[in-house]
Amino acid sequence: MTARKAHQALHRDLERVLVSQQAITRRIRLLGKEISQTYGDREITVVAIINGAILFTADLLRQIASPIRLDCIRVSSYLHETSSLGPPRILDTMRIDLENRDVLLIDDILDTGKTLSAVVEVIRKLKPASLRTCVLLDKKGRREVEFEADFVGFRIPDRFVVGYGLDFAERYRNLPCIGILKPDLQNPPEWA
Ligand code: 5GP
Ligand code: MG
C-alpha cells in the first residue's frame, strides 16, 4: 500500500480536518523564524515531550537557525482514553544538563495545562538560565491549571484531535494533517 492510500484510510476516520498539512508547514516556518529571532546565536536546549511532540519537533528544529541541543522527556499519557486520569507522571527524564542553559520545552498540545506545568516544575528545579515553552496546538478553553505557552502554533476548539504526532491509542500519529476523530471511534463516548 502506498503512503497516500494509507493516509486516505486514516482520513476516513476523521469527522473533519482542522489544520491542513500546508497550514502546518507554513506556520512552522514562521514559528522557526520567531524562535530564531528570540534566541539569536544563543544555544537552545530543546526538551521535547514524547511521543506526541516528535513530528512537530522534527519539523520545527529544521526551521530554527540558532544552535540546538536536543533531549526528550516521557510523560504518562492517556493510553486508551481521550481524557487524562490523575496527575501526569514523568516516566523517563532528560539525560543532558539544563543548569544555566536556555531551555525550550516543546509539546504537541496544551490542554488542561497539567502536563506542561508539571514538567516546567521539574525543569525549574534544574536551574536553567531561561525556560520557554512551545506548543503546536492550544485548547485554551480546557485549562484547569493557569498556563500560557510562549510560542503557539494554532489555537483550536475543545475537540479531541489526532494526526501529525497526536494519537488515539498510539494510532493516527502519521497523518500529515490534524483532524477531529469521528465520535464513534472515540472512547469514552462523552467526548463526542
Ligand atoms: P494537558 O496535561 O494539558 O491536559 O494535556 C497535554 C497532553 O494531553 C498532550 O501532551 C497530549 O498528549 C494530550 N492531549 C490533550 N488533548 C489532546 C487531543 O485533543 N488529542 C490528543 N491526541 N492528545 C491530547
Ligand atoms: Mg503528549
PDB file of N, CA and C in Angstrom, residues 27-40 60 63-66 151:
ATOM      1  N   ARG A  27       2.939  27.508   9.116  1.00  0.00           N
ATOM      2  CA  ARG A  27       3.001  28.025  10.497  1.00  0.00           C
ATOM      3  C   ARG A  27       4.343  27.669  11.151  1.00  0.00           C
ATOM      4  N   ILE A  28       4.832  26.468  10.891  1.00  0.00           N
ATOM      5  CA  ILE A  28       6.095  26.033  11.494  1.00  0.00           C
ATOM      6  C   ILE A  28       7.258  26.871  10.973  1.00  0.00           C
ATOM      7  N   ARG A  29       7.192  27.258   9.716  1.00  0.00           N
ATOM      8  CA  ARG A  29       8.239  28.120   9.162  1.00  0.00           C
ATOM      9  C   ARG A  29       8.276  29.446   9.939  1.00  0.00           C
ATOM     10  N   LEU A  30       7.101  30.012  10.196  1.00  0.00           N
ATOM     11  CA  LEU A  30       7.029  31.283  10.941  1.00  0.00           C
ATOM     12  C   LEU A  30       7.474  31.108  12.391  1.00  0.00           C
ATOM     13  N   LEU A  31       7.030  30.017  13.007  1.00  0.00           N
ATOM     14  CA  LEU A  31       7.442  29.740  14.399  1.00  0.00           C
ATOM     15  C   LEU A  31       8.959  29.627  14.498  1.00  0.00           C
ATOM     16  N   GLY A  32       9.553  28.958  13.517  1.00  0.00           N
ATOM     17  CA  GLY A  32      11.006  28.788  13.477  1.00  0.00           C
ATOM     18  C   GLY A  32      11.708  30.134  13.424  1.00  0.00           C
ATOM     19  N   LYS A  33      11.156  31.040  12.613  1.00  0.00           N
ATOM     20  CA  LYS A  33      11.728  32.398  12.495  1.00  0.00           C
ATOM     21  C   LYS A  33      11.629  33.136  13.820  1.00  0.00           C
ATOM     22  N   GLU A  34      10.424  33.055  14.410  1.00  0.00           N
ATOM     23  CA  GLU A  34      10.159  33.739  15.680  1.00  0.00           C
ATOM     24  C   GLU A  34      11.127  33.243  16.769  1.00  0.00           C
ATOM     25  N   ILE A  35      11.323  31.941  16.817  1.00  0.00           N
ATOM     26  CA  ILE A  35      12.207  31.343  17.828  1.00  0.00           C
ATOM     27  C   ILE A  35      13.659  31.722  17.543  1.00  0.00           C
ATOM     28  N   SER A  36      14.062  31.687  16.282  1.00  0.00           N
ATOM     29  CA  SER A  36      15.426  32.069  15.909  1.00  0.00           C
ATOM     30  C   SER A  36      15.700  33.520  16.295  1.00  0.00           C
ATOM     31  N   GLN A  37      14.700  34.392  16.103  1.00  0.00           N
ATOM     32  CA  GLN A  37      14.873  35.808  16.461  1.00  0.00           C
ATOM     33  C   GLN A  37      14.963  35.984  17.974  1.00  0.00           C
ATOM     34  N   THR A  38      14.218  35.186  18.700  1.00  0.00           N
ATOM     35  CA  THR A  38      14.229  35.292  20.166  1.00  0.00           C
ATOM     36  C   THR A  38      15.588  34.903  20.734  1.00  0.00           C
ATOM     37  N   TYR A  39      16.176  33.831  20.207  1.00  0.00           N
ATOM     38  CA  TYR A  39      17.422  33.309  20.797  1.00  0.00           C
ATOM     39  C   TYR A  39      18.677  33.803  20.084  1.00  0.00           C
ATOM     40  N   GLY A  40      18.571  34.206  18.840  1.00  0.00           N
ATOM     41  CA  GLY A  40      19.739  34.650  18.087  1.00  0.00           C
ATOM     42  C   GLY A  40      20.806  33.570  18.031  1.00  0.00           C
ATOM     43  N   LEU A  60      10.026  21.469  13.284  1.00  0.00           N
ATOM     44  CA  LEU A  60      10.319  22.810  13.803  1.00  0.00           C
ATOM     45  C   LEU A  60      11.825  23.054  13.922  1.00  0.00           C
ATOM     46  N   GLN A  63      13.678  24.460  11.130  1.00  0.00           N
ATOM     47  CA  GLN A  63      13.374  25.850  10.749  1.00  0.00           C
ATOM     48  C   GLN A  63      13.997  26.843  11.723  1.00  0.00           C
ATOM     49  N   ILE A  64      14.795  26.354  12.662  1.00  0.00           N
ATOM     50  CA  ILE A  64      15.439  27.235  13.648  1.00  0.00           C
ATOM     51  C   ILE A  64      16.913  27.380  13.287  1.00  0.00           C
ATOM     52  N   ALA A  65      17.373  28.641  13.231  1.00  0.00           N
ATOM     53  CA  ALA A  65      18.754  28.903  12.823  1.00  0.00           C
ATOM     54  C   ALA A  65      19.727  28.852  13.998  1.00  0.00           C
ATOM     55  N   SER A  66      19.244  29.038  15.213  1.00  0.00           N
ATOM     56  CA  SER A  66      20.119  29.046  16.392  1.00  0.00           C
ATOM     57  C   SER A  66      20.691  27.647  16.638  1.00  0.00           C
ATOM     58  N   PHE A 151       5.302  30.212  22.702  1.00  0.00           N
ATOM     59  CA  PHE A 151       5.142  30.085  21.254  1.00  0.00           C
ATOM     60  C   PHE A 151       3.997  29.096  20.994  1.00  0.00           C
TER      61      PHE A 151
END
